[in-house]
Short mmCIF file of C-alpha atoms in Angstrom, two decimals:
data_model
loop_
_atom_site.label_atom_id
_atom_site.label_comp_id
_atom_site.label_asym_id
_atom_site.label_seq_id
_atom_site.Cartn_x
_atom_site.Cartn_y
_atom_site.Cartn_z
CA MET A 1 -67.66 86.21 -8.54
CA LEU A 2 -69.54 83.80 -10.78
CA ASP A 3 -68.36 85.69 -13.85
CA THR A 4 -64.76 84.60 -13.25
CA CYS A 5 -63.37 81.67 -15.24
CA PRO A 6 -64.55 78.51 -13.44
CA TYR A 7 -61.39 76.51 -14.14
CA GLU A 8 -57.60 76.71 -13.99
CA VAL A 9 -55.08 74.89 -16.22
CA ARG A 10 -52.46 72.82 -14.43
CA VAL A 11 -49.75 70.35 -15.49
CA SER A 12 -48.79 66.94 -14.09
CA PRO A 13 -46.91 63.83 -15.29
CA GLN A 14 -50.13 61.76 -15.09
CA PHE A 15 -52.54 64.05 -16.96
CA GLY A 16 -50.26 66.46 -18.82
CA ARG A 17 -52.28 69.66 -18.97
CA TYR A 18 -55.58 69.36 -17.09
CA LEU A 19 -58.32 71.45 -15.50
CA VAL A 20 -59.23 72.03 -11.87
CA ALA A 21 -62.02 74.13 -10.38
CA ALA A 22 -60.88 77.74 -9.88
CA ARG A 23 -63.60 78.19 -7.26
CA ASP A 24 -66.36 76.16 -5.65
CA LEU A 25 -68.73 75.05 -8.41
CA GLY A 26 -72.40 74.17 -7.93
CA PRO A 27 -74.29 71.29 -9.61
CA ARG A 28 -75.22 71.77 -13.30
CA GLU A 29 -72.96 74.83 -13.53
CA THR A 30 -71.49 75.49 -16.97
CA ILE A 31 -67.71 75.08 -17.00
CA ILE A 32 -67.01 75.36 -20.74
CA SER A 33 -69.05 76.30 -23.79
CA GLU A 34 -67.06 76.34 -27.02
CA ASP A 35 -67.20 75.89 -30.79
CA PRO A 36 -64.95 73.32 -32.48
CA VAL A 37 -61.51 74.06 -33.85
CA ILE A 38 -62.27 71.69 -36.74
CA GLU A 39 -65.16 69.45 -37.79
CA GLY A 40 -66.07 66.90 -40.41
CA PRO A 41 -67.64 63.48 -41.05
CA THR A 42 -66.53 60.35 -39.21
CA ASP A 43 -65.55 57.09 -40.89
CA GLU A 44 -68.54 54.83 -40.34
CA PRO A 45 -68.28 51.05 -39.86
CA GLY A 46 -69.28 49.35 -43.08
CA ASN A 47 -67.77 52.15 -45.19
CA ILE A 48 -71.08 54.04 -45.35
CA PRO A 49 -70.63 57.27 -47.37
CA LEU A 50 -71.31 60.52 -45.52
CA CYS A 51 -71.99 63.99 -46.88
CA LEU A 52 -68.88 66.17 -46.52
CA GLY A 53 -71.12 69.08 -45.53
CA CYS A 54 -73.81 68.02 -43.03
CA CYS A 55 -72.27 64.55 -42.45
CA ALA A 56 -75.58 62.77 -43.17
CA LYS A 57 -75.51 59.13 -44.17
CA LEU A 58 -75.99 58.94 -47.93
CA THR A 59 -78.54 56.44 -49.18
CA GLU A 60 -79.17 55.46 -52.79
CA ASN A 61 -82.03 57.98 -52.96
CA GLN A 62 -80.04 60.76 -51.33
CA TYR A 63 -76.56 60.18 -52.74
CA SER A 64 -75.24 62.90 -55.03
CA ARG A 65 -71.93 64.50 -55.99
CA CYS A 66 -70.56 68.02 -55.78
CA SER A 67 -70.88 69.58 -59.25
CA LYS A 68 -67.42 71.14 -58.88
CA CYS A 69 -65.24 68.45 -57.28
CA HIS A 70 -67.46 65.34 -57.59
CA PHE A 71 -67.02 64.24 -53.96
CA PRO A 72 -70.05 62.87 -52.02
CA LEU A 73 -72.67 65.36 -50.85
CA CYS A 74 -76.38 65.21 -50.06
CA GLY A 75 -77.45 68.24 -52.13
CA VAL A 76 -76.96 71.80 -53.31
CA SER A 77 -77.09 73.43 -49.87
CA CYS A 78 -74.11 71.41 -48.62
CA GLU A 79 -72.27 72.01 -51.89
CA GLN A 80 -72.56 75.75 -51.34
CA GLY A 81 -71.88 75.63 -47.60
CA SER A 82 -68.56 77.05 -46.43
CA LEU A 83 -67.54 73.87 -44.60
CA HIS A 84 -66.96 72.16 -47.95
CA ALA A 85 -66.90 74.93 -50.57
CA ALA A 86 -64.28 77.07 -48.84
CA ALA A 87 -62.07 74.14 -47.88
CA GLU A 88 -61.31 70.91 -49.75
CA CYS A 89 -63.53 71.71 -52.73
CA LYS A 90 -61.14 74.45 -53.92
CA ILE A 91 -58.19 72.09 -53.50
CA PHE A 92 -59.90 69.32 -55.44
CA GLN A 93 -60.91 71.66 -58.27
CA GLY A 94 -57.47 73.22 -58.60
CA ASN A 95 -55.70 69.88 -58.62
CA HIS A 96 -58.30 68.06 -60.77
CA VAL A 97 -58.65 65.47 -58.00
CA SER A 98 -60.77 62.49 -58.96
CA PHE A 99 -63.10 60.54 -56.69
CA PRO A 100 -62.56 58.09 -55.12
CA PRO A 101 -59.04 58.60 -53.74
CA PRO A 102 -56.73 55.57 -53.37
CA HIS A 103 -58.25 54.58 -50.00
CA THR A 104 -61.81 55.02 -48.78
CA LYS A 105 -62.45 52.26 -46.23
CA HIS A 106 -62.03 53.58 -42.66
CA VAL A 107 -59.81 56.53 -43.70
CA LEU A 108 -61.62 58.65 -46.34
CA ASN A 109 -63.26 61.10 -43.97
CA LYS A 110 -60.28 61.23 -41.64
CA SER A 111 -58.19 62.18 -44.67
CA ILE A 112 -60.66 65.01 -45.40
CA ILE A 113 -60.52 66.29 -41.81
CA ILE A 114 -56.71 66.23 -41.80
CA LEU A 115 -56.73 68.21 -45.05
CA ARG A 116 -59.02 70.75 -43.36
CA CYS A 117 -56.57 70.89 -40.45
CA LEU A 118 -53.69 71.59 -42.83
CA LEU A 119 -55.68 74.41 -44.41
CA LEU A 120 -55.82 76.12 -41.00
CA LYS A 121 -52.12 76.93 -41.34
CA ASN A 122 -53.08 79.51 -43.96
CA SER A 123 -56.55 80.51 -42.75
CA SER A 124 -56.29 80.64 -38.94
CA ASP A 125 -53.02 80.80 -37.02
CA LYS A 126 -54.93 80.69 -33.73
CA LYS A 127 -56.76 77.45 -34.51
CA TRP A 128 -53.62 75.86 -35.94
CA ASP A 129 -51.67 76.73 -32.79
CA GLN A 130 -54.49 75.29 -30.66
CA LEU A 131 -54.34 72.02 -32.59
CA MET A 132 -50.58 71.80 -32.19
CA THR A 133 -50.84 72.02 -28.38
CA MET A 134 -53.03 68.90 -28.17
CA SER A 135 -51.84 65.44 -27.21
CA ASP A 136 -51.28 62.96 -30.06
CA ASN A 137 -50.25 59.80 -28.15
CA ASN A 138 -47.91 58.94 -31.02
CA GLU A 139 -45.48 57.14 -28.71
CA SER A 140 -48.20 54.53 -28.34
CA ARG A 141 -49.55 54.79 -31.89
CA ARG A 142 -46.21 54.07 -33.57
CA ASN A 143 -46.26 50.58 -32.04
CA ARG A 144 -49.77 49.77 -33.25
CA PRO A 145 -49.99 48.14 -36.71
CA ASN A 146 -53.55 49.40 -37.29
CA CYS A 147 -52.43 53.00 -36.69
CA ILE A 148 -49.38 52.62 -38.92
CA ILE A 149 -51.43 51.17 -41.79
CA ALA A 150 -54.15 53.83 -41.44
CA ASP A 151 -51.60 56.65 -41.44
CA GLU A 152 -49.92 55.26 -44.56
CA ARG A 153 -53.28 55.19 -46.35
CA ILE A 154 -54.09 58.74 -45.22
CA LEU A 155 -50.71 59.92 -46.56
CA GLU A 156 -51.46 58.28 -49.92
CA ASN A 157 -54.83 60.05 -50.02
CA LEU A 158 -53.20 63.40 -49.24
CA ARG A 159 -50.68 62.88 -52.05
CA HIS A 160 -53.70 62.27 -54.25
CA PHE A 161 -55.30 65.51 -53.01
CA LEU A 162 -52.06 67.53 -53.22
CA PRO A 163 -49.96 66.19 -56.12
CA SER A 164 -46.42 67.40 -56.75
CA ARG A 165 -45.95 70.60 -58.78
CA GLU A 166 -42.84 69.32 -60.56
CA GLY A 167 -42.98 69.68 -64.36
CA GLU A 168 -45.57 72.48 -64.37
CA ASP A 169 -44.75 75.87 -65.90
CA ASP A 170 -45.25 79.12 -63.97
CA ASP A 171 -48.55 79.97 -65.68
CA GLU A 172 -50.06 76.64 -64.66
CA LYS A 173 -48.89 77.10 -61.09
CA GLU A 174 -50.37 80.58 -60.97
CA ASP A 175 -53.73 79.27 -62.17
CA LYS A 176 -53.67 76.75 -59.34
CA ALA A 177 -52.71 79.21 -56.62
CA THR A 178 -55.69 78.31 -54.46
CA ALA A 179 -54.75 74.63 -54.56
CA MET A 180 -51.03 75.02 -53.87
CA MET A 181 -49.96 73.82 -50.46
CA THR A 182 -47.48 71.35 -49.05
CA PHE A 183 -47.52 69.01 -46.09
CA ASP A 184 -44.96 67.26 -43.95
CA THR A 185 -45.29 63.51 -43.34
CA GLN A 186 -44.67 63.78 -39.60
CA GLU A 187 -47.13 66.65 -39.41
CA VAL A 188 -49.85 64.47 -40.91
CA ILE A 189 -49.06 61.59 -38.55
CA ARG A 190 -49.24 64.03 -35.63
CA LEU A 191 -52.62 65.32 -36.81
CA SER A 192 -53.86 61.74 -37.15
CA GLY A 193 -52.89 61.10 -33.53
CA ILE A 194 -54.51 64.35 -32.38
CA LEU A 195 -57.76 63.24 -34.02
CA ASP A 196 -57.58 59.78 -32.42
CA VAL A 197 -57.08 61.22 -28.94
CA ASN A 198 -59.19 64.37 -28.95
CA ALA A 199 -62.05 63.96 -31.45
CA HIS A 200 -65.64 63.93 -30.20
CA ALA A 201 -68.03 61.92 -32.36
CA PHE A 202 -71.65 63.10 -32.41
CA PRO A 203 -74.23 60.65 -33.81
CA PHE A 204 -77.46 62.42 -34.81
CA LYS A 205 -80.59 60.27 -34.66
CA GLY A 206 -83.86 60.51 -36.52
CA GLY A 207 -87.36 60.04 -35.15
CA ASP A 208 -87.02 56.25 -35.29
CA GLY A 209 -83.91 56.33 -33.10
CA LYS A 210 -81.55 55.35 -35.94
CA VAL A 211 -78.36 57.30 -36.62
CA ILE A 212 -78.81 59.51 -39.68
CA ALA A 213 -75.59 61.54 -39.46
CA SER A 214 -72.25 61.27 -37.72
CA LYS A 215 -69.94 64.23 -37.09
CA CYS A 216 -66.46 64.53 -35.68
CA HIS A 217 -65.32 67.65 -33.79
CA ILE A 218 -62.17 68.74 -31.97
CA TYR A 219 -62.46 71.24 -29.12
CA PHE A 220 -59.52 73.13 -27.64
CA LYS A 221 -60.55 73.70 -24.01
CA THR A 222 -62.41 70.41 -23.73
CA SER A 223 -59.28 68.53 -24.84
CA LEU A 224 -57.70 69.51 -21.50
CA ILE A 225 -60.31 67.74 -19.34
CA ALA A 226 -59.26 64.47 -17.70
CA HIS A 227 -61.23 61.23 -17.98
CA SER A 228 -62.80 59.34 -15.08
CA CYS A 229 -65.15 56.37 -14.84
CA SER A 230 -66.82 58.20 -11.93
CA PRO A 231 -67.05 61.65 -13.53
CA ASN A 232 -68.00 64.85 -11.73
CA ALA A 233 -68.89 66.63 -15.00
CA SER A 234 -70.51 65.71 -18.31
CA TRP A 235 -70.57 66.99 -21.86
CA ALA A 236 -73.42 67.54 -24.29
CA ALA A 237 -73.81 69.09 -27.72
CA ASP A 238 -75.65 72.40 -27.65
CA LYS A 239 -79.00 71.75 -29.34
CA ALA A 240 -79.19 75.20 -30.93
CA SER A 241 -75.85 75.16 -32.76
CA LYS A 242 -75.31 71.36 -32.91
CA THR A 243 -71.54 71.98 -33.00
CA ARG A 244 -70.99 73.91 -29.77
CA LEU A 245 -69.99 71.67 -26.85
CA VAL A 246 -71.10 72.41 -23.29
CA ILE A 247 -69.41 70.96 -20.20
CA ARG A 248 -71.44 71.09 -16.97
CA THR A 249 -70.84 69.89 -13.44
CA ASN A 250 -72.80 66.85 -12.27
CA VAL A 251 -72.15 67.45 -8.58
CA PRO A 252 -70.63 70.28 -6.55
CA ILE A 253 -66.87 70.50 -7.24
CA GLY A 254 -64.61 72.08 -4.64
CA LYS A 255 -61.99 74.70 -5.45
CA GLY A 256 -58.80 72.99 -6.66
CA ASP A 257 -60.50 69.64 -7.36
CA LEU A 258 -59.88 67.85 -10.65
CA ILE A 259 -62.59 68.34 -13.29
CA CYS A 260 -63.24 65.07 -15.10
CA VAL A 261 -65.70 63.65 -17.63
CA ALA A 262 -66.31 60.21 -19.11
CA TYR A 263 -64.94 60.24 -22.66
CA ASP A 264 -67.43 57.49 -23.50
CA ASP A 265 -70.52 57.23 -21.30
CA SER A 266 -71.87 54.06 -22.93
CA ASP A 267 -69.95 51.61 -20.74
CA LEU A 268 -69.97 53.19 -17.27
CA LEU A 269 -72.11 50.39 -15.85
CA TYR A 270 -69.72 47.71 -17.14
CA GLY A 271 -66.81 46.22 -15.18
CA THR A 272 -63.27 47.58 -15.32
CA LEU A 273 -61.81 44.98 -17.70
CA ARG A 274 -64.76 45.48 -20.06
CA ARG A 275 -64.13 49.27 -20.00
CA LEU A 276 -60.35 48.99 -20.15
CA ILE A 277 -60.01 47.16 -23.47
CA PRO A 278 -61.98 49.69 -25.61
CA MET A 279 -60.05 52.53 -23.94
CA GLU A 280 -56.73 50.93 -24.88
CA VAL A 281 -57.85 50.27 -28.45
CA SER A 282 -59.63 53.52 -29.33
CA GLY A 283 -58.39 56.05 -26.80
CA MET A 284 -54.90 54.57 -26.45
CA PHE A 285 -54.76 55.32 -22.75
CA ILE A 286 -55.30 53.40 -19.53
CA CYS A 287 -57.65 54.97 -17.01
CA LYS A 288 -56.35 55.00 -13.44
CA CYS A 289 -59.21 56.80 -11.74
CA ALA A 290 -60.22 55.86 -8.19
CA ARG A 291 -62.82 53.43 -9.46
CA CYS A 292 -60.51 51.68 -11.93
CA VAL A 293 -57.69 51.06 -9.42
CA ASP A 294 -60.13 49.58 -6.87
CA PRO A 295 -60.62 45.82 -7.54
CA THR A 296 -64.07 45.97 -5.91
CA GLU A 297 -65.16 49.14 -7.79
CA PHE A 298 -66.22 50.96 -4.62
CA GLY A 299 -67.48 47.77 -2.99
CA THR A 300 -69.95 46.86 -5.74
CA PHE A 301 -67.98 43.78 -6.93
CA LEU A 302 -69.20 44.66 -10.41
CA SER A 303 -66.47 42.52 -12.04
CA ALA A 304 -66.12 39.72 -9.46
CA LEU A 305 -66.37 36.05 -10.46
CA LYS A 306 -67.31 33.31 -8.00
CA CYS A 307 -64.34 31.23 -6.87
CA GLN A 308 -64.98 27.58 -7.74
CA GLU A 309 -62.68 26.24 -5.00
CA CYS A 310 -64.27 27.75 -1.88
CA PRO A 311 -67.86 28.48 -0.77
CA ARG A 312 -67.69 32.22 -0.08
CA GLY A 313 -64.83 33.70 -2.11
CA TYR A 314 -64.83 35.87 -5.23
CA LEU A 315 -62.06 36.37 -7.77
CA LEU A 316 -60.79 39.96 -8.08
CA SER A 317 -58.06 41.44 -10.25
CA LEU A 318 -54.72 41.98 -8.49
CA ASN A 319 -54.08 44.97 -10.78
CA PRO A 320 -57.34 46.13 -12.39
CA THR A 321 -55.68 48.62 -14.77
CA ASN A 322 -53.54 45.86 -16.30
CA SER A 323 -55.69 43.82 -18.67
CA PHE A 324 -53.28 40.85 -18.30
CA SER A 325 -53.23 40.86 -14.49
CA GLU A 326 -53.80 37.70 -12.46
CA TRP A 327 -56.97 37.42 -10.38
CA LYS A 328 -57.06 36.24 -6.76
CA CYS A 329 -59.81 34.89 -4.51
CA ASN A 330 -60.57 37.17 -1.57
CA SER A 331 -61.20 34.14 0.66
CA CYS A 332 -59.00 31.14 -0.19
CA ALA A 333 -56.23 33.04 -2.05
CA ARG A 334 -56.62 30.98 -5.23
CA VAL A 335 -54.90 32.72 -8.17
CA VAL A 336 -55.98 32.39 -11.84
CA GLU A 337 -54.68 33.81 -15.12
CA GLU A 338 -56.52 36.60 -16.95
CA VAL A 339 -57.13 34.27 -19.90
CA TYR A 340 -59.39 32.16 -17.67
CA ILE A 341 -61.37 35.25 -16.62
CA SER A 342 -61.79 36.42 -20.22
CA GLN A 343 -62.89 32.97 -21.34
CA VAL A 344 -65.58 32.74 -18.64
CA ILE A 345 -66.82 36.29 -19.28
CA ASN A 346 -66.93 35.83 -23.06
CA GLU A 347 -68.89 32.58 -22.73
CA LEU A 348 -71.39 34.10 -20.31
CA GLU A 349 -71.84 37.22 -22.45
CA ARG A 350 -72.46 35.12 -25.54
CA ALA A 351 -74.97 32.99 -23.64
CA VAL A 352 -77.13 36.02 -22.88
CA GLY A 353 -76.50 37.93 -26.11
CA LEU A 354 -74.31 40.85 -25.00
CA PRO A 355 -73.82 43.55 -26.02
CA LYS A 356 -77.57 44.02 -26.36
CA LYS A 357 -79.48 46.05 -28.93
CA ASP A 358 -80.98 49.42 -27.97
CA LEU A 359 -83.26 48.64 -25.02
CA LEU A 360 -85.31 51.78 -25.57
CA THR A 361 -86.41 50.99 -29.12
CA GLU A 362 -86.12 47.18 -29.05
CA PRO A 363 -87.10 45.75 -25.64
CA ASP A 364 -87.10 42.01 -25.03
CA SER A 365 -90.31 40.00 -25.36
CA ARG A 366 -92.12 38.25 -22.49
CA ASP A 367 -90.71 34.95 -23.75
CA ASP A 368 -87.22 36.46 -23.60
CA VAL A 369 -87.86 37.51 -20.00
CA VAL A 370 -88.44 33.90 -18.93
CA LEU A 371 -85.06 32.91 -20.37
CA LEU A 372 -83.34 35.97 -18.89
CA LYS A 373 -84.66 35.18 -15.40
CA GLU A 374 -83.42 31.60 -15.77
CA TYR A 375 -80.01 32.99 -16.71
CA VAL A 376 -79.85 35.14 -13.55
CA ASP A 377 -81.02 32.24 -11.36
CA GLU A 378 -78.37 29.96 -12.87
CA PHE A 379 -75.31 32.22 -12.81
CA ALA A 380 -75.83 34.84 -10.05
CA GLY A 381 -73.84 33.62 -7.06
CA SER A 382 -72.61 30.43 -8.74
CA GLU A 383 -70.46 31.84 -11.56
CA LEU A 384 -70.76 35.60 -11.02
CA HIS A 385 -71.16 37.92 -8.05
CA PRO A 386 -74.87 38.87 -7.79
CA ASN A 387 -73.83 42.48 -8.54
CA HIS A 388 -71.77 41.52 -11.61
CA TYR A 389 -72.34 43.81 -14.58
CA ILE A 390 -73.59 40.93 -16.74
CA ILE A 391 -76.26 40.09 -14.16
CA GLN A 392 -77.25 43.75 -13.89
CA GLU A 393 -77.40 44.13 -17.67
CA VAL A 394 -79.79 41.18 -17.74
CA ASN A 395 -81.81 42.68 -14.88
CA LEU A 396 -82.07 45.94 -16.80
CA ARG A 397 -83.38 44.07 -19.84
CA ILE A 398 -85.98 42.32 -17.67
CA VAL A 399 -87.10 45.62 -16.15
CA ARG A 400 -87.34 47.32 -19.54
CA ALA A 401 -89.39 44.47 -21.00
CA LEU A 402 -91.84 44.14 -18.10
CA CYS A 403 -92.57 47.84 -17.68
CA TYR A 404 -94.94 47.61 -20.66
CA SER A 405 -97.16 44.97 -19.05
CA LEU A 406 -97.13 45.59 -15.30
CA GLN A 407 -100.90 45.30 -15.10
CA ASP A 408 -100.63 41.66 -16.21
CA LEU A 409 -98.19 40.64 -13.47
CA GLY A 410 -99.10 38.85 -10.26
CA LYS A 411 -98.07 40.23 -6.88
CA ASP A 412 -95.02 37.94 -6.61
CA GLU A 413 -93.91 38.98 -10.09
CA LEU A 414 -94.31 42.63 -9.16
CA ASP A 415 -92.28 42.11 -5.99
CA ASP A 416 -89.55 40.49 -8.07
CA PHE A 417 -89.69 43.42 -10.49
CA LEU A 418 -89.24 45.93 -7.64
CA GLN A 419 -86.28 44.02 -6.22
CA ARG A 420 -84.47 44.11 -9.57
CA CYS A 421 -85.09 47.86 -9.87
CA ALA A 422 -83.81 48.46 -6.36
CA ALA A 423 -80.63 46.44 -7.01
CA LEU A 424 -79.87 48.41 -10.16
CA LEU A 425 -80.42 51.72 -8.39
CA ARG A 426 -78.21 50.77 -5.44
CA ILE A 427 -75.28 49.95 -7.72
CA GLY A 428 -75.77 53.04 -9.87
CA ASP A 429 -75.93 55.27 -6.80
CA VAL A 430 -72.47 54.06 -5.75
CA LEU A 431 -70.74 54.19 -9.14
CA ILE A 432 -72.18 57.20 -10.95
CA PRO A 433 -74.71 58.92 -8.68
CA ALA A 434 -74.92 62.21 -10.58
CA PHE A 435 -73.84 61.40 -14.13
CA VAL A 436 -76.18 62.96 -16.66
CA ALA A 437 -76.67 59.79 -18.72
CA TYR A 438 -77.37 57.91 -15.51
CA HIS A 439 -80.12 60.37 -14.58
CA TYR A 440 -81.94 59.09 -17.65
CA PHE A 441 -81.27 55.51 -16.61
CA ARG A 442 -82.24 56.29 -13.00
CA GLY A 443 -85.36 58.15 -14.06
CA LEU A 444 -86.64 55.16 -16.01
CA LEU A 445 -85.86 52.76 -13.17
CA ALA A 446 -87.35 54.97 -10.51
CA TYR A 447 -90.55 55.24 -12.52
CA GLN A 448 -90.59 51.52 -13.16
CA GLU A 449 -89.91 50.79 -9.51
CA ASN A 450 -92.80 52.96 -8.38
CA ALA A 451 -95.26 52.31 -11.21
CA PRO A 452 -96.25 48.91 -9.75
CA ILE A 453 -97.42 50.63 -6.56
CA SER A 454 -100.82 51.33 -8.08
CA PHE A 455 -101.19 47.70 -9.15
CA LEU A 456 -100.01 46.38 -5.78
CA SER A 457 -102.40 48.76 -4.07
CA SER A 458 -105.27 47.66 -6.28
CA LYS A 459 -104.57 43.98 -5.64
CA ALA A 460 -104.27 44.61 -1.91
CA ASP A 461 -107.60 46.46 -1.85
CA LYS A 462 -109.31 43.62 -3.67
CA ALA A 463 -107.97 41.23 -1.05
CA GLY A 464 -109.43 43.39 1.72
CA ALA A 465 -106.13 44.75 3.03
CA LYS A 466 -105.75 48.38 4.20
CA THR A 467 -103.56 50.52 1.98
CA ASP A 468 -101.45 53.36 3.31
CA LEU A 469 -102.56 56.02 0.83
CA GLN A 470 -100.26 58.68 2.28
CA LYS A 471 -97.26 56.40 1.79
CA PHE A 472 -98.12 55.80 -1.86
CA LEU A 473 -98.83 59.49 -2.38
CA ALA A 474 -95.46 60.49 -0.92
CA ARG A 475 -93.63 58.01 -3.17
CA TYR A 476 -95.38 59.22 -6.30
CA LYS A 477 -94.59 62.85 -5.45
CA LEU A 478 -90.95 61.90 -4.98
CA ILE A 479 -90.79 60.15 -8.33
CA LEU A 480 -92.43 63.12 -10.07
CA GLN A 481 -89.79 65.40 -8.58
CA LEU A 482 -87.05 63.08 -9.84
CA GLN A 483 -88.56 62.82 -13.31
CA THR A 484 -88.83 66.61 -13.58
CA GLU A 485 -85.11 66.76 -12.84
CA VAL A 486 -84.40 64.01 -15.36
CA VAL A 487 -86.25 65.83 -18.15
CA THR A 488 -84.23 68.97 -17.41
CA PHE A 489 -81.02 66.99 -17.86
CA LEU A 490 -82.27 65.24 -21.00
CA LEU A 491 -83.25 68.51 -22.65
CA GLU A 492 -79.65 69.67 -22.29
CA LYS A 493 -78.57 66.80 -24.52
CA PHE A 494 -81.58 65.73 -26.60
CA ALA A 495 -84.28 67.44 -28.63
CA LEU A 496 -87.82 67.73 -27.27
CA THR A 497 -88.92 65.13 -29.84
CA SER A 498 -86.26 62.61 -28.77
CA PRO A 499 -87.69 59.17 -27.88
CA ARG A 500 -85.89 59.41 -24.53
CA VAL A 501 -87.49 62.74 -23.64
CA LYS A 502 -90.92 61.69 -24.89
CA TYR A 503 -90.79 58.44 -22.91
CA VAL A 504 -90.00 60.14 -19.60
CA GLN A 505 -92.61 62.84 -20.26
CA GLU A 506 -95.23 60.17 -20.95
CA THR A 507 -94.38 58.38 -17.71
CA MET A 508 -94.64 61.71 -15.89
CA GLU A 509 -98.23 62.06 -17.09
CA PHE A 510 -99.01 58.62 -15.67
CA VAL A 511 -97.44 59.58 -12.32
CA LYS A 512 -99.39 62.86 -12.22
CA GLU A 513 -102.62 60.96 -12.81
CA GLN A 514 -101.79 58.53 -10.00
CA ILE A 515 -101.15 61.48 -7.66
CA LYS A 516 -104.59 62.91 -8.48
CA ILE A 517 -106.27 59.55 -7.85
CA LEU A 518 -104.46 59.06 -4.55
CA GLU A 519 -105.19 62.62 -3.41
CA ARG A 520 -108.91 62.10 -4.11
CA ALA A 521 -108.85 58.74 -2.31
CA SER A 522 -106.98 60.23 0.62
CA SER A 523 -109.40 63.15 0.83
CA SER A 524 -112.39 60.81 0.65
CA SER A 525 -110.91 58.58 3.35
CA SER A 526 -110.35 61.57 5.64
CA SER A 527 -113.93 62.85 5.19
CA GLU A 528 -115.38 59.42 6.01
CA GLU A 529 -113.49 59.43 9.28
#
């Protein structure tokens, strides 16, 4: 039974083609595992050059050119690799294409990928047909100036790659047989839209946590999966192949239920308006999942602002999936324009420095923590709902900073630390209880919430109080079980040497040591009795 295809393809006006579970699916069950239809480098912010083979960022020390076509590469191995050598390199050689093309900023690598897509017409009918079944969202794109300008620049680059054959004699054309191909303007615009809607970007990080390469892939089956801000499945790159994509369930999915993932998991703990704008800009769609259409986001009030005209009310969007919707107080019925909401949010985000740098590699200092706590005390309940995503982002920064110096905190500070952890976990449990990225987030918090137990216990013992060793032992065993689960999830997405994996594994060693200490203390206490 388990060997049968786990999904079925269906069609609806809302999703177009989409996937549902063909049978009852268990947690962490593989739904899809597939190689890309096409792949190539992304266009990095700042116009950073990438190798056309491995897609590594090219530094001054690493930058080189293909000896045959003179386009950017990192070395001989990528020059000889089929991804470049069997594709655009032959075209560039045959047409004597010079580097750089007319446009490089923001569109160079997309132009290369579209050229690779066009080459599929001659090399793989199956892959070409798969591409042509994908959504392009061009009804929306044709009204967006940035898309129109980008497509015009891509077309100019392709004319540079594939110049007209007019004026050449037959012998010259025969010599350039490998470079001869034509393209249709509308076809290119369609491919550009397909890339915008369906491409998966994979940043590869080095040992210091910095991105060293950035790849773009398009997957046929995965392109059919719907998006949700409360996903029941998640995707990860297969570590062995680095190009194969694996979709797994996060929770049990019943037969006939929609299979959904988060296209971008980086903003799932932000409010709806904060998630909506990037989706409209980059994904060119508006999410209408159960969470997004609920003004309270499942009762968390993650986006709610305090009403300034009544003592108990909070402002909530009347239509959360419309970024220009009015907001209304749930107590006094006051109505405000969206521009007021955006102004308040932007000012409060700037005040605390959002979006924040990578909390894993660059935690805040103890001096920062003092200011962050003052921020929460000032704005939680007065300007923002205590659960507001800005407040919780600040709480997360406080937790991350203090976890390195728990032994230096007083009992009141430790109690405050635990309360912040508990608040973050409560909200996460409601919004994304089983999302794979959240398991990492939850694993860190759960460790940080329980790590102070040993310090609290020690301080209590010194004060002469009796400590419930069995209670502490049970909590540590629970956290070890959770962390073991977290590492399993992380290893599906990250290498064993990843800072994320190493951090959780290190905290597991601490928890194991605490369990040993508590077991010895418990045993000693029992023998004394």
